[in-house]
mmCIF file of C-alpha atoms and ligand atoms in Angstrom:
data_model
loop_
_atom_site.group_PDB
_atom_site.id
_atom_site.type_symbol
_atom_site.label_atom_id
_atom_site.label_comp_id
_atom_site.label_asym_id
_atom_site.label_seq_id
_atom_site.Cartn_x
_atom_site.Cartn_y
_atom_site.Cartn_z
ATOM 1 C CA UNK A 1 20.318 14.169 -70.522
ATOM 2 C CA UNK A 2 18.755 14.327 -67.030
ATOM 3 C CA UNK A 3 16.735 11.598 -65.363
ATOM 4 C CA UNK A 4 13.065 12.369 -65.322
ATOM 5 C CA UNK A 5 11.662 11.702 -61.843
ATOM 6 C CA UNK A 6 7.917 11.834 -61.533
ATOM 7 C CA UNK A 7 6.728 13.031 -58.115
ATOM 8 C CA UNK A 8 3.504 11.594 -56.763
ATOM 9 C CA UNK A 9 1.827 14.578 -55.124
ATOM 10 C CA UNK A 10 -0.976 12.405 -53.733
ATOM 11 C CA UNK A 11 1.412 10.443 -51.475
ATOM 12 C CA UNK A 12 1.032 11.525 -47.881
ATOM 13 C CA UNK A 13 4.275 12.002 -45.963
ATOM 14 C CA UNK A 14 3.808 12.206 -42.218
ATOM 15 C CA UNK A 15 5.462 15.129 -40.513
ATOM 16 C CA UNK A 16 7.584 14.324 -37.466
ATOM 17 C CA UNK A 17 8.812 17.241 -35.395
ATOM 18 C CA UNK A 18 12.468 16.547 -34.594
ATOM 19 C CA UNK A 19 12.595 18.652 -31.459
ATOM 20 C CA UNK A 20 9.604 16.831 -29.944
ATOM 21 C CA UNK A 21 11.517 13.563 -30.211
ATOM 22 C CA UNK A 22 14.006 14.977 -27.718
ATOM 23 C CA UNK A 23 11.866 17.069 -25.415
ATOM 24 C CA UNK A 24 8.680 15.003 -25.221
ATOM 25 C CA UNK A 25 8.985 11.348 -24.216
ATOM 26 C CA UNK A 26 5.460 10.556 -25.381
ATOM 27 C CA UNK A 27 6.228 11.913 -28.863
ATOM 28 C CA UNK A 28 9.396 9.814 -28.993
ATOM 29 C CA UNK A 29 7.555 6.666 -27.885
ATOM 30 C CA UNK A 30 4.746 7.286 -30.389
ATOM 31 C CA UNK A 31 7.263 7.728 -33.157
ATOM 32 C CA UNK A 32 9.073 4.492 -32.199
ATOM 33 C CA UNK A 33 5.740 2.653 -32.005
ATOM 34 C CA UNK A 34 4.887 3.835 -35.498
ATOM 35 C CA UNK A 35 8.313 3.002 -36.902
ATOM 36 C CA UNK A 36 8.503 -0.472 -35.334
ATOM 37 C CA UNK A 37 4.818 -1.041 -35.987
ATOM 38 C CA UNK A 38 4.180 -1.792 -32.333
ATOM 39 C CA UNK A 39 0.449 -2.299 -32.563
ATOM 40 C CA UNK A 40 -2.604 -3.979 -31.071
ATOM 41 C CA UNK A 41 -1.353 -7.424 -32.177
ATOM 42 C CA UNK A 42 1.743 -6.928 -30.048
ATOM 43 C CA UNK A 43 -0.356 -5.757 -27.098
ATOM 44 C CA UNK A 44 -2.606 -8.785 -27.528
ATOM 45 C CA UNK A 45 0.359 -11.180 -27.873
ATOM 46 C CA UNK A 46 1.824 -9.863 -24.651
ATOM 47 C CA UNK A 47 -1.472 -9.952 -22.775
ATOM 48 C CA UNK A 48 -2.193 -13.535 -23.743
ATOM 49 C CA UNK A 49 1.423 -14.714 -23.577
ATOM 50 C CA UNK A 50 2.733 -12.937 -20.503
ATOM 51 C CA UNK A 51 2.480 -16.114 -18.435
ATOM 52 C CA UNK A 52 5.089 -17.745 -20.683
ATOM 53 C CA UNK A 53 7.421 -14.787 -20.266
ATOM 54 C CA UNK A 54 6.856 -14.778 -16.514
ATOM 55 C CA UNK A 55 7.697 -18.459 -16.322
ATOM 56 C CA UNK A 56 11.086 -17.656 -17.860
ATOM 57 C CA UNK A 57 11.959 -14.756 -15.607
ATOM 58 C CA UNK A 58 13.698 -16.524 -12.677
ATOM 59 C CA UNK A 59 16.014 -18.439 -15.017
ATOM 60 C CA UNK A 60 16.634 -15.409 -17.249
ATOM 61 C CA UNK A 61 17.660 -13.349 -14.217
ATOM 62 C CA UNK A 62 20.067 -16.040 -13.013
ATOM 63 C CA UNK A 63 21.629 -16.375 -16.449
ATOM 64 C CA UNK A 64 22.000 -12.601 -16.870
ATOM 65 C CA UNK A 65 23.702 -12.211 -13.483
ATOM 66 C CA UNK A 66 25.959 -15.168 -14.154
ATOM 67 C CA UNK A 67 27.030 -13.327 -17.316
ATOM 68 C CA UNK A 68 27.456 -9.933 -15.590
ATOM 69 C CA UNK A 69 29.579 -11.495 -12.839
ATOM 70 C CA UNK A 70 31.771 -13.367 -15.319
ATOM 71 C CA UNK A 71 34.052 -10.402 -16.196
ATOM 72 C CA UNK A 72 35.521 -7.797 -13.900
ATOM 73 C CA UNK A 73 34.431 -4.913 -16.159
ATOM 74 C CA UNK A 74 30.759 -5.599 -15.405
ATOM 75 C CA UNK A 75 31.105 -7.358 -12.021
ATOM 76 C CA UNK A 76 33.000 -4.361 -10.637
ATOM 77 C CA UNK A 77 30.065 -2.069 -11.354
ATOM 78 C CA UNK A 78 28.112 -3.732 -8.543
ATOM 79 C CA UNK A 79 30.781 -2.416 -6.151
ATOM 80 C CA UNK A 80 31.746 0.872 -7.774
ATOM 81 C CA UNK A 81 28.513 1.713 -9.687
ATOM 82 C CA UNK A 82 30.818 2.782 -12.502
ATOM 83 C CA UNK A 83 32.228 0.787 -15.417
ATOM 84 C CA UNK A 84 34.921 3.424 -16.123
ATOM 85 C CA UNK A 85 36.576 2.747 -12.771
ATOM 86 C CA UNK A 86 39.182 0.033 -13.372
ATOM 87 C CA UNK A 87 40.619 -0.108 -9.857
ATOM 88 C CA UNK A 88 41.261 -3.798 -9.174
ATOM 89 C CA UNK A 89 39.214 -5.360 -6.373
ATOM 90 C CA UNK A 90 40.398 -8.138 -4.075
ATOM 91 C CA UNK A 91 37.019 -9.817 -4.081
ATOM 92 C CA UNK A 92 33.877 -9.625 -6.163
ATOM 93 C CA UNK A 93 30.265 -10.314 -5.291
ATOM 94 C CA UNK A 94 29.044 -13.722 -6.366
ATOM 95 C CA UNK A 95 25.587 -14.898 -7.396
ATOM 96 C CA UNK A 96 24.547 -15.631 -3.831
ATOM 97 C CA UNK A 97 25.816 -12.347 -2.317
ATOM 98 C CA UNK A 98 22.979 -10.401 -0.676
ATOM 99 C CA UNK A 99 23.790 -7.390 -2.886
ATOM 100 C CA UNK A 100 23.367 -9.533 -6.009
ATOM 101 C CA UNK A 101 20.239 -11.180 -4.631
ATOM 102 C CA UNK A 102 18.767 -7.699 -4.277
ATOM 103 C CA UNK A 103 19.792 -6.732 -7.811
ATOM 104 C CA UNK A 104 18.273 -9.966 -9.077
ATOM 105 C CA UNK A 105 15.012 -9.092 -7.366
ATOM 106 C CA UNK A 106 14.917 -5.746 -9.164
ATOM 107 C CA UNK A 107 15.670 -7.317 -12.534
ATOM 108 C CA UNK A 108 12.901 -9.870 -11.875
ATOM 109 C CA UNK A 109 10.468 -7.095 -11.087
ATOM 110 C CA UNK A 110 11.557 -5.141 -14.128
ATOM 111 C CA UNK A 111 10.916 -8.152 -16.368
ATOM 112 C CA UNK A 112 7.501 -8.643 -14.768
ATOM 113 C CA UNK A 113 6.857 -4.961 -15.485
ATOM 114 C CA UNK A 114 7.575 -5.424 -19.176
ATOM 115 C CA UNK A 115 4.804 -8.033 -19.183
ATOM 116 C CA UNK A 116 2.309 -5.414 -17.963
ATOM 117 C CA UNK A 117 0.203 -3.009 -20.005
ATOM 118 C CA UNK A 118 2.217 -1.201 -22.716
ATOM 119 C CA UNK A 119 -0.798 0.940 -23.627
ATOM 120 C CA UNK A 120 -0.104 2.953 -20.453
ATOM 121 C CA UNK A 121 2.411 5.772 -20.724
ATOM 122 C CA UNK A 122 3.723 4.895 -17.224
ATOM 123 C CA UNK A 123 5.011 1.647 -18.689
ATOM 124 C CA UNK A 124 7.315 3.601 -21.025
ATOM 125 C CA UNK A 125 8.117 6.246 -18.412
ATOM 126 C CA UNK A 126 9.482 3.511 -16.212
ATOM 127 C CA UNK A 127 11.594 2.095 -19.050
ATOM 128 C CA UNK A 128 12.922 5.606 -19.633
ATOM 129 C CA UNK A 129 13.719 5.991 -15.963
ATOM 130 C CA UNK A 130 15.680 2.720 -15.975
ATOM 131 C CA UNK A 131 17.559 3.953 -19.061
ATOM 132 C CA UNK A 132 18.415 7.353 -17.626
ATOM 133 C CA UNK A 133 19.348 5.860 -14.270
ATOM 134 C CA UNK A 134 22.178 3.817 -15.763
ATOM 135 C CA UNK A 135 23.806 6.901 -17.302
ATOM 136 C CA UNK A 136 24.073 8.949 -14.161
ATOM 137 C CA UNK A 137 20.619 10.501 -13.827
ATOM 138 C CA UNK A 138 17.706 9.920 -11.474
ATOM 139 C CA UNK A 139 19.735 8.536 -8.572
ATOM 140 C CA UNK A 140 21.135 10.345 -5.495
ATOM 141 C CA UNK A 141 24.104 7.990 -5.726
ATOM 142 C CA UNK A 142 24.700 8.145 -9.488
ATOM 143 C CA UNK A 143 25.311 5.077 -11.622
ATOM 144 C CA UNK A 144 27.562 5.169 -14.657
ATOM 145 C CA UNK A 145 27.196 2.039 -16.754
ATOM 146 C CA UNK A 146 28.671 2.634 -20.189
ATOM 147 C CA UNK A 147 26.328 2.029 -23.087
ATOM 148 C CA UNK A 148 28.168 -0.939 -24.606
ATOM 149 C CA UNK A 149 27.420 -3.064 -21.528
ATOM 150 C CA UNK A 150 23.761 -2.089 -21.599
ATOM 151 C CA UNK A 151 23.343 -2.800 -25.310
ATOM 152 C CA UNK A 152 25.146 -6.129 -24.967
ATOM 153 C CA UNK A 153 23.059 -7.078 -21.954
ATOM 154 C CA UNK A 154 19.790 -6.282 -23.750
ATOM 155 C CA UNK A 155 20.922 -8.356 -26.733
ATOM 156 C CA UNK A 156 21.726 -11.195 -24.351
ATOM 157 C CA UNK A 157 18.293 -10.963 -22.695
ATOM 158 C CA UNK A 158 16.570 -10.913 -26.087
ATOM 159 C CA UNK A 159 18.492 -13.984 -27.216
ATOM 160 C CA UNK A 160 17.549 -15.935 -24.071
ATOM 161 C CA UNK A 161 13.859 -15.096 -24.548
ATOM 162 C CA UNK A 162 13.994 -16.038 -28.218
ATOM 163 C CA UNK A 163 15.594 -19.404 -27.619
ATOM 164 C CA UNK A 164 13.427 -20.267 -24.647
ATOM 165 C CA UNK A 165 10.146 -19.272 -26.296
ATOM 166 C CA UNK A 166 11.057 -21.046 -29.522
ATOM 167 C CA UNK A 167 11.751 -24.211 -27.559
ATOM 168 C CA UNK A 168 8.472 -24.165 -25.659
ATOM 169 C CA UNK A 169 7.055 -27.669 -26.065
ATOM 170 C CA UNK A 170 3.404 -26.784 -26.610
ATOM 171 C CA UNK A 171 2.938 -23.211 -27.835
ATOM 172 C CA UNK A 172 1.938 -22.915 -31.478
ATOM 173 C CA UNK A 173 4.497 -21.441 -33.875
ATOM 174 C CA UNK A 174 2.182 -18.532 -34.572
ATOM 175 C CA UNK A 175 1.992 -17.574 -30.903
ATOM 176 C CA UNK A 176 5.743 -17.977 -30.452
ATOM 177 C CA UNK A 177 6.348 -15.641 -33.375
ATOM 178 C CA UNK A 178 3.887 -13.010 -32.092
ATOM 179 C CA UNK A 179 5.334 -13.102 -28.610
ATOM 180 C CA UNK A 180 8.952 -12.957 -29.754
ATOM 181 C CA UNK A 181 8.151 -10.040 -32.053
ATOM 182 C CA UNK A 182 6.352 -8.095 -29.313
ATOM 183 C CA UNK A 183 9.135 -8.648 -26.775
ATOM 184 C CA UNK A 184 11.734 -7.748 -29.401
ATOM 185 C CA UNK A 185 10.051 -4.415 -30.118
ATOM 186 C CA UNK A 186 9.912 -3.559 -26.411
ATOM 187 C CA UNK A 187 13.571 -4.467 -26.002
ATOM 188 C CA UNK A 188 14.520 -2.241 -28.925
ATOM 189 C CA UNK A 189 12.566 0.651 -27.462
ATOM 190 C CA UNK A 190 14.330 0.060 -24.139
ATOM 191 C CA UNK A 191 17.572 0.096 -26.116
ATOM 192 C CA UNK A 192 16.696 3.524 -27.523
ATOM 193 C CA UNK A 193 15.894 4.734 -24.015
ATOM 194 C CA UNK A 194 19.327 3.580 -22.833
ATOM 195 C CA UNK A 195 21.131 4.985 -25.880
ATOM 196 C CA UNK A 196 19.570 8.440 -25.755
ATOM 197 C CA UNK A 197 21.315 9.079 -22.444
ATOM 198 C CA UNK A 198 24.688 8.604 -24.126
ATOM 199 C CA UNK A 199 24.450 9.944 -27.651
ATOM 200 C CA UNK A 200 24.747 13.662 -28.349
ATOM 201 C CA UNK A 201 21.852 13.785 -30.801
ATOM 202 C CA UNK A 202 19.457 16.610 -30.039
ATOM 203 C CA UNK A 203 21.831 18.270 -27.585
ATOM 204 C CA UNK A 204 20.771 21.696 -28.843
ATOM 205 C CA UNK A 205 17.467 21.030 -27.020
ATOM 206 C CA UNK A 206 19.170 20.032 -23.755
ATOM 207 C CA UNK A 207 17.657 22.959 -21.818
ATOM 208 C CA UNK A 208 14.177 21.789 -22.687
ATOM 209 C CA UNK A 209 14.630 18.091 -22.038
ATOM 210 C CA UNK A 210 12.544 16.794 -19.149
ATOM 211 C CA UNK A 211 14.464 16.350 -15.939
ATOM 212 C CA UNK A 212 14.589 13.017 -14.192
ATOM 213 C CA UNK A 213 14.293 13.465 -10.445
ATOM 214 C CA UNK A 214 16.153 11.240 -8.002
ATOM 215 C CA UNK A 215 13.775 8.553 -6.822
ATOM 216 C CA UNK A 216 13.726 5.436 -4.697
ATOM 217 C CA UNK A 217 14.332 2.130 -6.436
ATOM 218 C CA UNK A 218 11.215 0.727 -8.030
ATOM 219 C CA UNK A 219 9.340 4.047 -7.906
ATOM 220 C CA UNK A 220 8.068 6.397 -10.579
ATOM 221 C CA UNK A 221 7.369 9.643 -8.742
ATOM 222 C CA UNK A 222 5.405 8.667 -5.613
ATOM 223 C CA UNK A 223 4.052 5.558 -7.235
ATOM 224 C CA UNK A 224 5.506 2.143 -6.518
ATOM 225 C CA UNK A 225 5.887 0.665 -9.956
ATOM 226 C CA UNK A 226 7.825 -2.552 -9.329
ATOM 227 C CA UNK A 227 7.223 -5.563 -7.165
ATOM 228 C CA UNK A 228 3.422 -5.401 -7.133
ATOM 229 C CA UNK A 229 2.897 -8.854 -8.588
ATOM 230 C CA UNK A 230 5.038 -11.675 -9.836
ATOM 231 C CA UNK A 231 4.239 -15.260 -10.498
ATOM 232 C CA UNK A 232 5.333 -17.941 -12.830
ATOM 233 C CA UNK A 233 3.390 -19.035 -15.819
ATOM 234 C CA UNK A 234 1.547 -22.250 -16.160
ATOM 235 C CA UNK A 235 1.037 -24.084 -19.361
ATOM 236 C CA UNK A 236 -2.471 -25.396 -18.691
ATOM 237 C CA UNK A 237 -3.822 -23.359 -21.608
ATOM 238 C CA UNK A 238 -1.022 -24.161 -24.018
ATOM 239 C CA UNK A 239 -1.808 -24.592 -27.666
ATOM 240 C CA UNK A 240 -1.063 -28.327 -27.691
ATOM 241 C CA UNK A 241 -1.715 -30.889 -25.041
ATOM 242 C CA UNK A 242 1.356 -32.612 -23.686
ATOM 243 C CA UNK A 243 0.596 -36.084 -24.956
ATOM 244 C CA UNK A 244 1.132 -37.536 -28.371
ATOM 245 C CA UNK A 245 2.829 -35.406 -30.983
ATOM 246 C CA UNK A 246 6.547 -35.090 -31.482
ATOM 247 C CA UNK A 247 6.245 -31.412 -30.661
ATOM 248 C CA UNK A 248 4.835 -32.233 -27.290
ATOM 249 C CA UNK A 249 7.921 -34.069 -26.077
ATOM 250 C CA UNK A 250 9.349 -32.136 -23.189
ATOM 251 C CA UNK A 251 12.220 -30.117 -24.565
ATOM 252 C CA UNK A 252 15.504 -30.186 -22.764
ATOM 253 C CA UNK A 253 16.589 -27.197 -20.793
ATOM 254 C CA UNK A 254 17.077 -24.434 -23.375
ATOM 255 C CA UNK A 255 20.073 -23.302 -21.369
ATOM 256 C CA UNK A 256 21.729 -26.682 -21.072
ATOM 257 C CA UNK A 257 24.886 -25.375 -22.736
ATOM 258 C CA UNK A 258 25.402 -22.937 -19.905
ATOM 259 C CA UNK A 259 27.534 -24.231 -17.029
ATOM 260 C CA UNK A 260 25.449 -24.831 -13.926
ATOM 261 C CA UNK A 261 26.556 -23.465 -10.567
ATOM 262 C CA UNK A 262 23.767 -24.783 -8.427
ATOM 263 C CA UNK A 263 21.659 -21.718 -9.313
ATOM 264 C CA UNK A 264 18.419 -22.678 -11.045
ATOM 265 C CA UNK A 265 18.540 -21.912 -14.761
ATOM 266 C CA UNK A 266 16.086 -24.509 -16.018
ATOM 267 C CA UNK A 267 12.979 -23.175 -17.697
ATOM 268 C CA UNK A 268 10.197 -25.424 -18.932
ATOM 269 C CA UNK A 269 9.094 -28.220 -16.652
ATOM 270 C CA UNK A 270 9.661 -31.708 -18.060
HETATM 271 C C1 HEM B 1 20.515 -3.921 -20.146
HETATM 272 C C2 HEM B 1 19.719 -4.402 -19.315
HETATM 273 C C3 HEM B 1 19.528 -3.877 -17.913
HETATM 274 C C4 HEM B 1 18.347 -3.705 -17.309
HETATM 275 C C5 HEM B 1 16.970 -3.979 -17.911
HETATM 276 C C6 HEM B 1 18.599 -3.221 -15.981
HETATM 277 C C7 HEM B 1 17.625 -2.945 -15.047
HETATM 278 C C8 HEM B 1 17.847 -2.402 -13.803
HETATM 279 C C9 HEM B 1 16.813 -2.065 -12.864
HETATM 280 C C10 HEM B 1 15.314 -2.309 -13.111
HETATM 281 C C11 HEM B 1 17.391 -1.520 -11.765
HETATM 282 C C12 HEM B 1 16.653 -0.996 -10.518
HETATM 283 C C13 HEM B 1 15.840 0.164 -10.991
HETATM 284 C C14 HEM B 1 14.867 0.853 -10.058
HETATM 285 O O1 HEM B 1 15.279 1.722 -9.306
HETATM 286 O O2 HEM B 1 13.686 0.595 -10.153
HETATM 287 C C15 HEM B 1 18.823 -1.510 -12.020
HETATM 288 C C16 HEM B 1 19.773 -1.023 -11.159
HETATM 289 C C17 HEM B 1 21.113 -1.239 -11.324
HETATM 290 N N1 HEM B 1 21.748 -1.738 -12.442
HETATM 291 FE FE1 HEM B 1 20.868 -2.347 -14.126
HETATM 292 N N2 HEM B 1 19.952 -3.092 -15.797
HETATM 293 C C18 HEM B 1 20.556 -3.496 -16.955
HETATM 294 C C19 HEM B 1 21.916 -3.539 -17.194
HETATM 295 C C20 HEM B 1 22.880 -3.317 -16.233
HETATM 296 C C21 HEM B 1 24.285 -3.570 -16.405
HETATM 297 C C22 HEM B 1 24.922 -4.095 -17.714
HETATM 298 C C23 HEM B 1 24.895 -3.231 -15.236
HETATM 299 C C24 HEM B 1 26.346 -3.296 -14.840
HETATM 300 C C25 HEM B 1 27.324 -3.690 -15.595
HETATM 301 C C26 HEM B 1 23.858 -2.750 -14.324
HETATM 302 C C27 HEM B 1 24.076 -2.305 -13.028
HETATM 303 C C28 HEM B 1 23.098 -1.824 -12.186
HETATM 304 C C29 HEM B 1 23.374 -1.340 -10.831
HETATM 305 C C30 HEM B 1 24.751 -1.259 -10.136
HETATM 306 C C31 HEM B 1 22.120 -0.951 -10.285
HETATM 307 C C32 HEM B 1 21.860 -0.396 -8.873
HETATM 308 C C33 HEM B 1 21.345 1.000 -8.874
HETATM 309 C C34 HEM B 1 21.199 1.584 -7.494
HETATM 310 O O3 HEM B 1 21.610 0.959 -6.508
HETATM 311 O O4 HEM B 1 20.685 2.674 -7.398
HETATM 312 N N3 HEM B 1 22.649 -2.822 -14.971
HETATM 313 N N4 HEM B 1 19.075 -2.058 -13.269
#
C-alpha cells in the first residue's frame, strides 16, 4: 500500500542555475540575499543604525587583535602570512607594534565599509576580494589564512557586535533587533565569501570563475574603497533620553570581562 502524495502544480518553484552561483558573483550574492531574506528592512536598519556600529568599531578592532595575538597559530600569520607555517618565532608582534597598528587600521576601515551601502554591488565585490585575499588570491605576496581561523574570527566579531548592541543604554529593542539581524546577515555572507575560496564545491567550473587580480590594499580595481570616511557614532538621536528610566542607566563596559592591557576596549560612554 503506497503513500499517496498529492503534488500542488500551482506552487511556483524558483529556478536557480547552479553554475551561475560559482561563475557569477552577482548571481551568488542575489541568491544569498534571497535565502537569508536580506531586504529593504536590513538596508534601512543599517542606514539608520550605522552610527551605533561605527561607535563600536575602535573597541571591536582592539578586542579582535587582542584575540588574534593571544595564540601563536594566529599571531604568527602576521609575520609569515601563513597559518600552515609552524616555525617557532623568537618574538611576536604585540598590539602596539606598527605592523599591528596598520592591520588594525585596515580592519577599522573594513568595518566602516560594512556600514556603507549594501545595495551597491561594489560593496559585495569588496567583501569577496577580502575573502579571496585570505586564501592566497588577489595579492602579489600571497596570504594563506586557513578557513577555521577566518570562520572563528567572524563568529567572534558577530558576538562582540551582538553583546555591545544589546547592551546599548538607549536604543529601543526593536532597533537593536533589526540592526543585529542586518549585521548578522552581512557577516554570514562574508563567511560564504571566505569559505568559497577553500571548499571544492563547483570546481568543475574553475576555468570560468572570475579571476581576482592582485591589487593594492584597500583598492577594488583602480578605485580606493577603504579609508574614505570613518567617525564614531553619537547617541543624540537615540530612542530613549538618558534620564529617568532603568533602561537609561549607563551600562557598564560590555567587554568588562576581557582583561585590559591599556588598549581602549570600552564602548558606550557613561
Ligand atoms: C574573519 C575576519 C577577518 C576580516 C574581516 C579581515 C579583514 C582584512 C582586511 C580588510 C585586510 C586588508 C584588505 C585590503 O587589502 O583592503 C586584511 C589583511 C590581512 N589579514 Fe585579515 N581579516 C580577517 C581575519 C584574519 C585572520 C584570522 C588573520 C590571521 C590569523 C588575518 C590576517 C591578515 C593579514 C596577515 C593581512 C595582510 C595582508 C597583506 O599584507 O597583504 N585576517 N584582513
